[in-house]
């Protein structure tokens, strides 16, 4: 919805919304919300313009401002500065509204009195501007222009009628005159408009924070992926280590022999067959002490990751007992 200051309050300007197809919201702000600055010449860049305004010491260095400007009748530059926090939409100061008049001859000599400010145009340039609180401000402005510039104002436009001076109503410019002037000025003189404050989600700081969050979550996801890969690799390594065929047969037999020697187990016969992950190991083992045999069986089961099978009925051979022990993994 379009919103315009019409001299008394804000009107929606709906009749102009459809005909002009303007989607942006435009607001009119009073002169009191702006800080006027007069410069001798126009700097070549926006940064130099801001620097020139700050050197006048009329602005608070701790605040952010939006600037708009125009050339005065004496070729000096009028700059109006408004605090960024006051601007939510594209805004034009009241005194710049007459720049939106289509009949430019009306700017040859006329005063425009708005609710909060007044402005005088002469030969299509801004000649004088001041606050407008009551009739005395209008009368004083007429006297100053007459004494300083030797000019008689021939036309006065106002929303308020006065008996002592002849004024014309803003209704001359249409049903919603202030809205109409704002739309025309916005199309042809965008340098007269104060730019709104940049939303926080479009600021450079927010973009940097968003980028850092993106990097953080990317690293977090990468960490979980790598952690899962390491866990999977560790699991696979554990599984591989449990398969005897991954070892050299000579290493396996040496390990079994050393273990048997530790527990005083003698082998009369050993058979070993393997294919891929499956294997079968049979040993005819002899021992002199039952506990040595039991401990050896336990250690062999841990080494081969497979339960043993042996016959309780043991053959007696002199001082040794012998039996077949086998480990089978399918």
PDB file of C-alpha atoms in Angstrom:
ATOM      1  CA  UNK A   1       0.000   0.000   0.000  1.00  0.00           C
ATOM      2  CA  UNK A   2       1.229   3.513  -0.800  1.00  0.00           C
ATOM      3  CA  UNK A   3       1.267   6.020   2.041  1.00  0.00           C
ATOM      4  CA  UNK A   4       1.538   9.789   1.582  1.00  0.00           C
ATOM      5  CA  UNK A   5       1.532  12.777   3.868  1.00  0.00           C
ATOM      6  CA  UNK A   6      -1.264  15.049   2.587  1.00  0.00           C
ATOM      7  CA  UNK A   7      -0.731  18.034   4.861  1.00  0.00           C
ATOM      8  CA  UNK A   8      -3.093  16.762   7.554  1.00  0.00           C
ATOM      9  CA  UNK A   9      -2.172  13.123   7.963  1.00  0.00           C
ATOM     10  CA  UNK A  10      -1.322  10.020   5.984  1.00  0.00           C
ATOM     11  CA  UNK A  11      -3.594   8.939   3.143  1.00  0.00           C
ATOM     12  CA  UNK A  12      -3.299   5.721   1.194  1.00  0.00           C
ATOM     13  CA  UNK A  13      -3.354   7.362  -2.240  1.00  0.00           C
ATOM     14  CA  UNK A  14      -5.183   4.301  -3.559  1.00  0.00           C
ATOM     15  CA  UNK A  15      -6.450   6.124  -6.639  1.00  0.00           C
ATOM     16  CA  UNK A  16      -2.869   6.641  -7.788  1.00  0.00           C
ATOM     17  CA  UNK A  17      -1.672   3.151  -6.984  1.00  0.00           C
ATOM     18  CA  UNK A  18      -3.476   1.541  -9.909  1.00  0.00           C
ATOM     19  CA  UNK A  19      -2.875   4.234 -12.489  1.00  0.00           C
ATOM     20  CA  UNK A  20       0.854   4.628 -11.801  1.00  0.00           C
ATOM     21  CA  UNK A  21       1.640   0.990 -10.915  1.00  0.00           C
ATOM     22  CA  UNK A  22       4.037   2.068  -8.167  1.00  0.00           C
ATOM     23  CA  UNK A  23       4.723  -0.752  -5.715  1.00  0.00           C
ATOM     24  CA  UNK A  24       7.118   1.124  -3.429  1.00  0.00           C
ATOM     25  CA  UNK A  25       5.815   2.920  -0.375  1.00  0.00           C
ATOM     26  CA  UNK A  26       6.617   6.641  -0.421  1.00  0.00           C
ATOM     27  CA  UNK A  27       6.305   8.836   2.675  1.00  0.00           C
ATOM     28  CA  UNK A  28       6.447  12.590   3.058  1.00  0.00           C
ATOM     29  CA  UNK A  29       8.391  13.860   6.060  1.00  0.00           C
ATOM     30  CA  UNK A  30       8.189  17.367   7.581  1.00  0.00           C
ATOM     31  CA  UNK A  31      11.086  19.794   7.539  1.00  0.00           C
ATOM     32  CA  UNK A  32      11.499  19.389  11.305  1.00  0.00           C
ATOM     33  CA  UNK A  33      12.707  15.817  10.751  1.00  0.00           C
ATOM     34  CA  UNK A  34      15.525  17.032   8.509  1.00  0.00           C
ATOM     35  CA  UNK A  35      18.690  19.019   9.082  1.00  0.00           C
ATOM     36  CA  UNK A  36      19.206  21.681   6.338  1.00  0.00           C
ATOM     37  CA  UNK A  37      22.797  22.182   5.177  1.00  0.00           C
ATOM     38  CA  UNK A  38      23.885  24.808   2.625  1.00  0.00           C
ATOM     39  CA  UNK A  39      26.988  24.056   0.506  1.00  0.00           C
ATOM     40  CA  UNK A  40      28.708  26.378  -1.962  1.00  0.00           C
ATOM     41  CA  UNK A  41      29.049  23.610  -4.573  1.00  0.00           C
ATOM     42  CA  UNK A  42      28.018  20.019  -5.140  1.00  0.00           C
ATOM     43  CA  UNK A  43      30.754  17.416  -4.395  1.00  0.00           C
ATOM     44  CA  UNK A  44      31.420  14.938  -7.173  1.00  0.00           C
ATOM     45  CA  UNK A  45      30.667  11.740  -5.223  1.00  0.00           C
ATOM     46  CA  UNK A  46      28.214  10.706  -2.461  1.00  0.00           C
ATOM     47  CA  UNK A  47      31.114  10.099  -0.063  1.00  0.00           C
ATOM     48  CA  UNK A  48      32.462  13.609  -0.640  1.00  0.00           C
ATOM     49  CA  UNK A  49      28.955  15.008  -0.175  1.00  0.00           C
ATOM     50  CA  UNK A  50      28.636  13.289   3.204  1.00  0.00           C
ATOM     51  CA  UNK A  51      32.124  14.443   4.167  1.00  0.00           C
ATOM     52  CA  UNK A  52      31.272  18.050   3.285  1.00  0.00           C
ATOM     53  CA  UNK A  53      28.091  17.854   5.397  1.00  0.00           C
ATOM     54  CA  UNK A  54      29.974  16.434   8.375  1.00  0.00           C
ATOM     55  CA  UNK A  55      32.544  19.232   8.202  1.00  0.00           C
ATOM     56  CA  UNK A  56      29.760  21.740   8.843  1.00  0.00           C
ATOM     57  CA  UNK A  57      29.391  20.166  12.328  1.00  0.00           C
ATOM     58  CA  UNK A  58      25.607  20.277  11.947  1.00  0.00           C
ATOM     59  CA  UNK A  59      25.326  16.489  12.090  1.00  0.00           C
ATOM     60  CA  UNK A  60      25.949  14.121  14.970  1.00  0.00           C
ATOM     61  CA  UNK A  61      28.946  11.944  14.084  1.00  0.00           C
ATOM     62  CA  UNK A  62      27.540   9.072  16.161  1.00  0.00           C
ATOM     63  CA  UNK A  63      24.433   8.764  13.952  1.00  0.00           C
ATOM     64  CA  UNK A  64      23.790   7.605  10.408  1.00  0.00           C
ATOM     65  CA  UNK A  65      22.067   9.880   7.903  1.00  0.00           C
ATOM     66  CA  UNK A  66      20.459   9.757   4.488  1.00  0.00           C
ATOM     67  CA  UNK A  67      20.943  12.801   2.272  1.00  0.00           C
ATOM     68  CA  UNK A  68      18.972  14.428  -0.548  1.00  0.00           C
ATOM     69  CA  UNK A  69      19.833  17.677  -2.321  1.00  0.00           C
ATOM     70  CA  UNK A  70      18.889  20.281  -4.928  1.00  0.00           C
ATOM     71  CA  UNK A  71      20.278  23.521  -6.365  1.00  0.00           C
ATOM     72  CA  UNK A  72      18.990  26.788  -4.921  1.00  0.00           C
ATOM     73  CA  UNK A  73      18.135  29.996  -6.800  1.00  0.00           C
ATOM     74  CA  UNK A  74      21.623  31.424  -6.068  1.00  0.00           C
ATOM     75  CA  UNK A  75      23.296  28.188  -7.333  1.00  0.00           C
ATOM     76  CA  UNK A  76      24.260  27.030  -3.872  1.00  0.00           C
ATOM     77  CA  UNK A  77      23.335  23.473  -2.872  1.00  0.00           C
ATOM     78  CA  UNK A  78      20.661  22.665  -0.302  1.00  0.00           C
ATOM     79  CA  UNK A  79      21.195  19.303   1.405  1.00  0.00           C
ATOM     80  CA  UNK A  80      18.593  17.817   3.736  1.00  0.00           C
ATOM     81  CA  UNK A  81      19.857  15.138   6.120  1.00  0.00           C
ATOM     82  CA  UNK A  82      17.581  12.774   8.007  1.00  0.00           C
ATOM     83  CA  UNK A  83      18.501  10.088  10.518  1.00  0.00           C
ATOM     84  CA  UNK A  84      18.382   6.609   9.056  1.00  0.00           C
ATOM     85  CA  UNK A  85      16.340   5.227  11.955  1.00  0.00           C
ATOM     86  CA  UNK A  86      13.473   7.588  11.013  1.00  0.00           C
ATOM     87  CA  UNK A  87      13.255   6.243   7.467  1.00  0.00           C
ATOM     88  CA  UNK A  88      11.398   2.991   6.848  1.00  0.00           C
ATOM     89  CA  UNK A  89      10.458   3.770   3.241  1.00  0.00           C
ATOM     90  CA  UNK A  90      11.639   5.976   0.413  1.00  0.00           C
ATOM     91  CA  UNK A  91      10.857   9.463   1.756  1.00  0.00           C
ATOM     92  CA  UNK A  92      10.759  12.987   0.331  1.00  0.00           C
ATOM     93  CA  UNK A  93      10.873  16.190   2.425  1.00  0.00           C
ATOM     94  CA  UNK A  94       7.753  18.349   2.196  1.00  0.00           C
ATOM     95  CA  UNK A  95       9.513  21.331   0.660  1.00  0.00           C
ATOM     96  CA  UNK A  96      10.659  19.209  -2.316  1.00  0.00           C
ATOM     97  CA  UNK A  97       7.108  18.204  -3.261  1.00  0.00           C
ATOM     98  CA  UNK A  98       6.613  21.008  -5.831  1.00  0.00           C
ATOM     99  CA  UNK A  99       9.306  19.408  -7.992  1.00  0.00           C
ATOM    100  CA  UNK A 100       6.609  16.873  -8.857  1.00  0.00           C
ATOM    101  CA  UNK A 101       4.349  19.510 -10.490  1.00  0.00           C
ATOM    102  CA  UNK A 102       3.839  18.721 -14.158  1.00  0.00           C
ATOM    103  CA  UNK A 103       3.052  22.312 -15.134  1.00  0.00           C
ATOM    104  CA  UNK A 104       6.499  23.760 -14.520  1.00  0.00           C
ATOM    105  CA  UNK A 105       5.329  27.342 -15.115  1.00  0.00           C
ATOM    106  CA  UNK A 106       3.736  27.146 -11.642  1.00  0.00           C
ATOM    107  CA  UNK A 107       7.269  27.184 -10.241  1.00  0.00           C
ATOM    108  CA  UNK A 108       8.092  30.524 -11.849  1.00  0.00           C
ATOM    109  CA  UNK A 109       6.763  32.390  -8.806  1.00  0.00           C
ATOM    110  CA  UNK A 110       4.784  30.609  -6.085  1.00  0.00           C
ATOM    111  CA  UNK A 111       4.707  29.756  -2.403  1.00  0.00           C
ATOM    112  CA  UNK A 112       3.598  26.317  -1.214  1.00  0.00           C
ATOM    113  CA  UNK A 113       2.405  26.071   2.401  1.00  0.00           C
ATOM    114  CA  UNK A 114       2.272  22.595   3.896  1.00  0.00           C
ATOM    115  CA  UNK A 115       1.268  21.661   7.421  1.00  0.00           C
ATOM    116  CA  UNK A 116       4.784  21.857   8.844  1.00  0.00           C
ATOM    117  CA  UNK A 117       6.806  23.830   6.307  1.00  0.00           C
ATOM    118  CA  UNK A 118       6.613  26.330   3.470  1.00  0.00           C
ATOM    119  CA  UNK A 119       8.735  26.824   0.373  1.00  0.00           C
ATOM    120  CA  UNK A 120       8.999  29.502  -2.302  1.00  0.00           C
ATOM    121  CA  UNK A 121       9.999  28.767  -5.916  1.00  0.00           C
ATOM    122  CA  UNK A 122      11.185  31.383  -8.400  1.00  0.00           C
ATOM    123  CA  UNK A 123      12.190  30.715 -12.014  1.00  0.00           C
ATOM    124  CA  UNK A 124      11.811  26.977 -11.354  1.00  0.00           C
ATOM    125  CA  UNK A 125      14.375  26.975  -8.555  1.00  0.00           C
ATOM    126  CA  UNK A 126      13.945  26.834  -4.798  1.00  0.00           C
ATOM    127  CA  UNK A 127      14.261  30.371  -3.431  1.00  0.00           C
ATOM    128  CA  UNK A 128      13.267  30.133   0.234  1.00  0.00           C
ATOM    129  CA  UNK A 129      12.062  27.585   2.804  1.00  0.00           C
ATOM    130  CA  UNK A 130      11.020  27.800   6.424  1.00  0.00           C
ATOM    131  CA  UNK A 131       8.818  26.183   9.062  1.00  0.00           C
ATOM    132  CA  UNK A 132       5.044  26.714   8.936  1.00  0.00           C
ATOM    133  CA  UNK A 133       3.448  26.767  12.364  1.00  0.00           C
ATOM    134  CA  UNK A 134       0.913  29.562  11.893  1.00  0.00           C
ATOM    135  CA  UNK A 135       0.043  32.540   9.681  1.00  0.00           C
ATOM    136  CA  UNK A 136       2.881  34.658  11.089  1.00  0.00           C
ATOM    137  CA  UNK A 137       5.429  32.346   9.449  1.00  0.00           C
ATOM    138  CA  UNK A 138       3.799  32.867   6.058  1.00  0.00           C
ATOM    139  CA  UNK A 139       3.644  36.654   6.537  1.00  0.00           C
ATOM    140  CA  UNK A 140       7.290  36.823   7.665  1.00  0.00           C
ATOM    141  CA  UNK A 141       8.382  34.735   4.669  1.00  0.00           C
ATOM    142  CA  UNK A 142       6.619  37.115   2.275  1.00  0.00           C
ATOM    143  CA  UNK A 143       8.293  40.112   3.919  1.00  0.00           C
ATOM    144  CA  UNK A 144      11.781  38.519   3.855  1.00  0.00           C
ATOM    145  CA  UNK A 145      11.475  37.627   0.153  1.00  0.00           C
ATOM    146  CA  UNK A 146      10.307  41.134  -0.665  1.00  0.00           C
ATOM    147  CA  UNK A 147      13.122  42.838   1.238  1.00  0.00           C
ATOM    148  CA  UNK A 148      15.965  40.460   0.343  1.00  0.00           C
ATOM    149  CA  UNK A 149      15.148  39.508  -3.243  1.00  0.00           C
ATOM    150  CA  UNK A 150      12.730  42.329  -4.230  1.00  0.00           C
ATOM    151  CA  UNK A 151      10.211  39.742  -5.386  1.00  0.00           C
ATOM    152  CA  UNK A 152       6.445  39.749  -4.933  1.00  0.00           C
ATOM    153  CA  UNK A 153       4.991  36.227  -4.599  1.00  0.00           C
ATOM    154  CA  UNK A 154       2.101  36.008  -7.062  1.00  0.00           C
ATOM    155  CA  UNK A 155       0.576  32.644  -6.074  1.00  0.00           C
ATOM    156  CA  UNK A 156       0.187  30.979  -2.693  1.00  0.00           C
ATOM    157  CA  UNK A 157      -1.008  27.379  -2.343  1.00  0.00           C
ATOM    158  CA  UNK A 158      -2.235  26.251   1.055  1.00  0.00           C
ATOM    159  CA  UNK A 159      -4.536  23.762   2.752  1.00  0.00           C
ATOM    160  CA  UNK A 160      -5.680  26.542   5.104  1.00  0.00           C
ATOM    161  CA  UNK A 161      -7.649  29.653   4.018  1.00  0.00           C
ATOM    162  CA  UNK A 162      -6.615  33.063   5.356  1.00  0.00           C
ATOM    163  CA  UNK A 163      -8.681  36.288   5.114  1.00  0.00           C
ATOM    164  CA  UNK A 164      -5.674  38.574   4.897  1.00  0.00           C
ATOM    165  CA  UNK A 165      -4.042  36.887   1.895  1.00  0.00           C
ATOM    166  CA  UNK A 166      -5.379  35.216  -1.194  1.00  0.00           C
ATOM    167  CA  UNK A 167      -4.482  31.502  -1.287  1.00  0.00           C
ATOM    168  CA  UNK A 168      -5.272  28.690  -3.668  1.00  0.00           C
ATOM    169  CA  UNK A 169      -6.100  25.189  -2.506  1.00  0.00           C
ATOM    170  CA  UNK A 170      -3.912  22.166  -3.209  1.00  0.00           C
ATOM    171  CA  UNK A 171      -7.036  20.613  -4.697  1.00  0.00           C
ATOM    172  CA  UNK A 172      -5.884  22.255  -7.920  1.00  0.00           C
ATOM    173  CA  UNK A 173      -3.485  19.348  -8.325  1.00  0.00           C
ATOM    174  CA  UNK A 174      -6.085  16.594  -7.999  1.00  0.00           C
ATOM    175  CA  UNK A 175      -8.055  14.581  -5.492  1.00  0.00           C
ATOM    176  CA  UNK A 176      -4.907  13.457  -3.659  1.00  0.00           C
ATOM    177  CA  UNK A 177      -2.549  16.340  -4.507  1.00  0.00           C
ATOM    178  CA  UNK A 178       0.285  15.453  -2.133  1.00  0.00           C
ATOM    179  CA  UNK A 179       0.283  11.853  -3.352  1.00  0.00           C
ATOM    180  CA  UNK A 180       0.304  13.001  -6.967  1.00  0.00           C
ATOM    181  CA  UNK A 181       3.259  15.338  -6.404  1.00  0.00           C
ATOM    182  CA  UNK A 182       5.205  12.626  -4.578  1.00  0.00           C
ATOM    183  CA  UNK A 183       4.719  10.096  -7.375  1.00  0.00           C
ATOM    184  CA  UNK A 184       5.797  12.536 -10.060  1.00  0.00           C
ATOM    185  CA  UNK A 185       8.838  13.680  -8.090  1.00  0.00           C
ATOM    186  CA  UNK A 186       9.863  10.083  -7.389  1.00  0.00           C
ATOM    187  CA  UNK A 187       9.880   9.269 -11.093  1.00  0.00           C
ATOM    188  CA  UNK A 188      11.819  12.326 -12.253  1.00  0.00           C
ATOM    189  CA  UNK A 189      13.933  13.460  -9.269  1.00  0.00           C
ATOM    190  CA  UNK A 190      15.004  10.472  -7.186  1.00  0.00           C
ATOM    191  CA  UNK A 191      17.974  12.438  -5.824  1.00  0.00           C
ATOM    192  CA  UNK A 192      15.397  14.422  -3.811  1.00  0.00           C
ATOM    193  CA  UNK A 193      14.371  11.297  -1.869  1.00  0.00           C
ATOM    194  CA  UNK A 194      15.867  10.048   1.365  1.00  0.00           C
ATOM    195  CA  UNK A 195      16.775   6.371   1.144  1.00  0.00           C
ATOM    196  CA  UNK A 196      15.350   4.057   3.852  1.00  0.00           C
ATOM    197  CA  UNK A 197      17.414   2.236   6.402  1.00  0.00           C
ATOM    198  CA  UNK A 198      18.832  -1.077   5.187  1.00  0.00           C
ATOM    199  CA  UNK A 199      17.018  -3.991   6.905  1.00  0.00           C
ATOM    200  CA  UNK A 200      19.191  -5.861   9.396  1.00  0.00           C
ATOM    201  CA  UNK A 201      18.989  -9.060   7.347  1.00  0.00           C
ATOM    202  CA  UNK A 202      20.582  -7.262   4.381  1.00  0.00           C
ATOM    203  CA  UNK A 203      23.500  -5.765   6.290  1.00  0.00           C
ATOM    204  CA  UNK A 204      27.068  -6.885   5.669  1.00  0.00           C
ATOM    205  CA  UNK A 205      27.437  -8.096   9.268  1.00  0.00           C
ATOM    206  CA  UNK A 206      24.439 -10.406   8.909  1.00  0.00           C
ATOM    207  CA  UNK A 207      25.819 -11.814   5.650  1.00  0.00           C
ATOM    208  CA  UNK A 208      29.176 -12.491   7.347  1.00  0.00           C
ATOM    209  CA  UNK A 209      27.464 -14.199  10.309  1.00  0.00           C
ATOM    210  CA  UNK A 210      25.351 -16.253   7.916  1.00  0.00           C
ATOM    211  CA  UNK A 211      28.492 -17.312   6.068  1.00  0.00           C
ATOM    212  CA  UNK A 212      30.237 -18.296   9.299  1.00  0.00           C
ATOM    213  CA  UNK A 213      27.211 -20.337  10.373  1.00  0.00           C
ATOM    214  CA  UNK A 214      27.220 -22.050   6.989  1.00  0.00           C
ATOM    215  CA  UNK A 215      30.914 -22.927   7.363  1.00  0.00           C
ATOM    216  CA  UNK A 216      30.329 -24.174  10.924  1.00  0.00           C
ATOM    217  CA  UNK A 217      27.485 -26.488   9.938  1.00  0.00           C
ATOM    218  CA  UNK A 218      29.441 -27.709   6.899  1.00  0.00           C
ATOM    219  CA  UNK A 219      32.393 -28.614   9.132  1.00  0.00           C
ATOM    220  CA  UNK A 220      30.023 -30.270  11.608  1.00  0.00           C
ATOM    221  CA  UNK A 221      28.488 -32.414   8.865  1.00  0.00           C
ATOM    222  CA  UNK A 222      31.962 -33.241   7.501  1.00  0.00           C
ATOM    223  CA  UNK A 223      33.078 -34.235  11.007  1.00  0.00           C
ATOM    224  CA  UNK A 224      30.161 -36.653  11.398  1.00  0.00           C
ATOM    225  CA  UNK A 225      30.819 -38.138   7.954  1.00  0.00           C
ATOM    226  CA  UNK A 226      34.515 -38.660   8.691  1.00  0.00           C
ATOM    227  CA  UNK A 227      33.726 -40.056  12.153  1.00  0.00           C
ATOM    228  CA  UNK A 228      31.315 -42.583  10.648  1.00  0.00           C
ATOM    229  CA  UNK A 229      33.923 -43.543   8.041  1.00  0.00           C
ATOM    230  CA  UNK A 230      36.549 -44.100  10.744  1.00  0.00           C
ATOM    231  CA  UNK A 231      34.148 -46.191  12.812  1.00  0.00           C
ATOM    232  CA  UNK A 232      33.311 -48.281   9.763  1.00  0.00           C
ATOM    233  CA  UNK A 233      36.990 -48.710   8.928  1.00  0.00           C
ATOM    234  CA  UNK A 234      37.781 -49.696  12.520  1.00  0.00           C
ATOM    235  CA  UNK A 235      34.971 -52.234  12.469  1.00  0.00           C
ATOM    236  CA  UNK A 236      36.225 -53.701   9.209  1.00  0.00           C
ATOM    237  CA  UNK A 237      39.773 -53.909  10.571  1.00  0.00           C
ATOM    238  CA  UNK A 238      38.521 -55.713  13.681  1.00  0.00           C
ATOM    239  CA  UNK A 239      36.596 -58.150  11.508  1.00  0.00           C
ATOM    240  CA  UNK A 240      39.598 -58.780   9.300  1.00  0.00           C
ATOM    241  CA  UNK A 241      41.858 -59.405  12.272  1.00  0.00           C
ATOM    242  CA  UNK A 242      39.481 -62.139  13.457  1.00  0.00           C
ATOM    243  CA  UNK A 243      39.948 -64.132  10.259  1.00  0.00           C
ATOM    244  CA  UNK A 244      43.010 -66.448  10.471  1.00  0.00           C
ATOM    245  CA  UNK A 245      43.442 -66.564   6.674  1.00  0.00           C
ATOM    246  CA  UNK A 246      44.541 -62.913   6.669  1.00  0.00           C
ATOM    247  CA  UNK A 247      47.732 -64.090   8.444  1.00  0.00           C
ATOM    248  CA  UNK A 248      50.501 -66.131   6.922  1.00  0.00           C
ATOM    249  CA  UNK A 249      50.015 -69.819   7.669  1.00  0.00           C
ATOM    250  CA  UNK A 250      53.554 -69.954   8.959  1.00  0.00           C
ATOM    251  CA  UNK A 251      52.836 -67.103  11.385  1.00  0.00           C
ATOM    252  CA  UNK A 252      49.650 -68.814  12.534  1.00  0.00           C
ATOM    253  CA  UNK A 253      51.361 -72.164  13.073  1.00  0.00           C
ATOM    254  CA  UNK A 254      54.254 -70.486  14.901  1.00  0.00           C
ATOM    255  CA  UNK A 255      51.804 -68.670  17.172  1.00  0.00           C
ATOM    256  CA  UNK A 256      49.909 -71.917  17.906  1.00  0.00           C
ATOM    257  CA  UNK A 257      53.144 -73.824  18.563  1.00  0.00           C
ATOM    258  CA  UNK A 258      54.452 -71.147  20.937  1.00  0.00           C
ATOM    259  CA  UNK A 259      51.160 -71.161  22.808  1.00  0.00           C
ATOM    260  CA  UNK A 260      51.259 -74.942  23.097  1.00  0.00           C
ATOM    261  CA  UNK A 261      54.851 -74.864  24.362  1.00  0.00           C
ATOM    262  CA  UNK A 262      53.809 -72.310  27.033  1.00  0.00           C
ATOM    263  CA  UNK A 263      51.173 -74.685  28.411  1.00  0.00           C
ATOM    264  CA  UNK A 264      53.283 -77.890  27.837  1.00  0.00           C
ATOM    265  CA  UNK A 265      51.009 -79.261  25.127  1.00  0.00           C
ATOM    266  CA  UNK A 266      52.472 -81.718  22.626  1.00  0.00           C
ATOM    267  CA  UNK A 267      51.131 -82.248  19.084  1.00  0.00           C
ATOM    268  CA  UNK A 268      51.134 -85.722  17.508  1.00  0.00           C
ATOM    269  CA  UNK A 269      49.192 -84.551  14.452  1.00  0.00           C
ATOM    270  CA  UNK A 270      47.826 -81.268  12.999  1.00  0.00           C
ATOM    271  CA  UNK A 271      45.424 -80.768  10.074  1.00  0.00           C
ATOM    272  CA  UNK A 272      44.508 -77.329   8.682  1.00  0.00           C
ATOM    273  CA  UNK A 273      42.172 -76.521   5.782  1.00  0.00           C
ATOM    274  CA  UNK A 274      40.921 -73.026   4.766  1.00  0.00           C
ATOM    275  CA  UNK A 275      38.885 -71.442   1.999  1.00  0.00           C
ATOM    276  CA  UNK A 276      38.088 -67.732   1.962  1.00  0.00           C
ATOM    277  CA  UNK A 277      36.662 -66.882   5.410  1.00  0.00           C
ATOM    278  CA  UNK A 278      36.090 -70.521   6.438  1.00  0.00           C
ATOM    279  CA  UNK A 279      38.650 -72.821   7.986  1.00  0.00           C
ATOM    280  CA  UNK A 280      39.006 -76.106   9.914  1.00  0.00           C
ATOM    281  CA  UNK A 281      41.832 -76.880  12.308  1.00  0.00           C
ATOM    282  CA  UNK A 282      42.305 -80.284  13.961  1.00  0.00           C
ATOM    283  CA  UNK A 283      45.027 -81.109  16.476  1.00  0.00           C
ATOM    284  CA  UNK A 284      45.760 -84.400  18.247  1.00  0.00           C
ATOM    285  CA  UNK A 285      47.106 -82.874  21.466  1.00  0.00           C
ATOM    286  CA  UNK A 286      48.787 -84.537  24.445  1.00  0.00           C
ATOM    287  CA  UNK A 287      49.233 -83.104  27.962  1.00  0.00           C
ATOM    288  CA  UNK A 288      50.237 -84.223  31.410  1.00  0.00           C
ATOM    289  CA  UNK A 289      48.115 -81.827  33.477  1.00  0.00           C
ATOM    290  CA  UNK A 290      44.406 -81.285  32.925  1.00  0.00           C
ATOM    291  CA  UNK A 291      44.496 -77.563  33.887  1.00  0.00           C
ATOM    292  CA  UNK A 292      47.204 -76.849  31.315  1.00  0.00           C
ATOM    293  CA  UNK A 293      44.982 -78.361  28.653  1.00  0.00           C
ATOM    294  CA  UNK A 294      41.934 -76.324  29.743  1.00  0.00           C
ATOM    295  CA  UNK A 295      43.926 -73.055  29.837  1.00  0.00           C
ATOM    296  CA  UNK A 296      45.430 -73.778  26.420  1.00  0.00           C
ATOM    297  CA  UNK A 297      41.957 -74.475  24.958  1.00  0.00           C
ATOM    298  CA  UNK A 298      40.700 -71.123  26.296  1.00  0.00           C
ATOM    299  CA  UNK A 299      43.613 -69.196  24.786  1.00  0.00           C
ATOM    300  CA  UNK A 300      43.185 -70.954  21.429  1.00  0.00           C
ATOM    301  CA  UNK A 301      39.493 -70.081  21.349  1.00  0.00           C
ATOM    302  CA  UNK A 302      40.348 -66.406  21.930  1.00  0.00           C
ATOM    303  CA  UNK A 303      42.991 -66.477  19.208  1.00  0.00           C
ATOM    304  CA  UNK A 304      40.823 -68.193  16.593  1.00  0.00           C
ATOM    305  CA  UNK A 305      37.584 -66.467  17.667  1.00  0.00           C
ATOM    306  CA  UNK A 306      35.921 -69.862  17.489  1.00  0.00           C
ATOM    307  CA  UNK A 307      34.758 -72.394  20.079  1.00  0.00           C
ATOM    308  CA  UNK A 308      36.664 -75.668  20.315  1.00  0.00           C
ATOM    309  CA  UNK A 309      35.364 -79.222  19.959  1.00  0.00           C
ATOM    310  CA  UNK A 310      37.132 -82.074  21.751  1.00  0.00           C
ATOM    311  CA  UNK A 311      36.394 -85.521  23.172  1.00  0.00           C
ATOM    312  CA  UNK A 312      36.252 -85.909  26.915  1.00  0.00           C
ATOM    313  CA  UNK A 313      37.336 -89.560  26.607  1.00  0.00           C
ATOM    314  CA  UNK A 314      41.109 -89.170  26.405  1.00  0.00           C
ATOM    315  CA  UNK A 315      43.679 -91.799  25.384  1.00  0.00           C
ATOM    316  CA  UNK A 316      46.333 -92.561  27.904  1.00  0.00           C
ATOM    317  CA  UNK A 317      49.879 -92.680  26.485  1.00  0.00           C
ATOM    318  CA  UNK A 318      52.417 -93.402  29.241  1.00  0.00           C
ATOM    319  CA  UNK A 319      52.275 -90.251  31.450  1.00  0.00           C
ATOM    320  CA  UNK A 320      50.285 -88.214  28.889  1.00  0.00           C
ATOM    321  CA  UNK A 321      46.658 -87.994  27.968  1.00  0.00           C
ATOM    322  CA  UNK A 322      45.824 -87.332  24.308  1.00  0.00           C
ATOM    323  CA  UNK A 323      42.667 -86.233  22.503  1.00  0.00           C
ATOM    324  CA  UNK A 324      41.510 -84.675  19.260  1.00  0.00           C
ATOM    325  CA  UNK A 325      40.660 -80.941  19.437  1.00  0.00           C
ATOM    326  CA  UNK A 326      39.158 -79.087  16.488  1.00  0.00           C
ATOM    327  CA  UNK A 327      38.042 -75.562  15.555  1.00  0.00           C
ATOM    328  CA  UNK A 328      35.696 -75.096  12.678  1.00  0.00           C
ATOM    329  CA  UNK A 329      34.490 -71.767  11.278  1.00  0.00           C
ATOM    330  CA  UNK A 330      32.022 -71.672   8.426  1.00  0.00           C
TER     331      UNK A 330
END
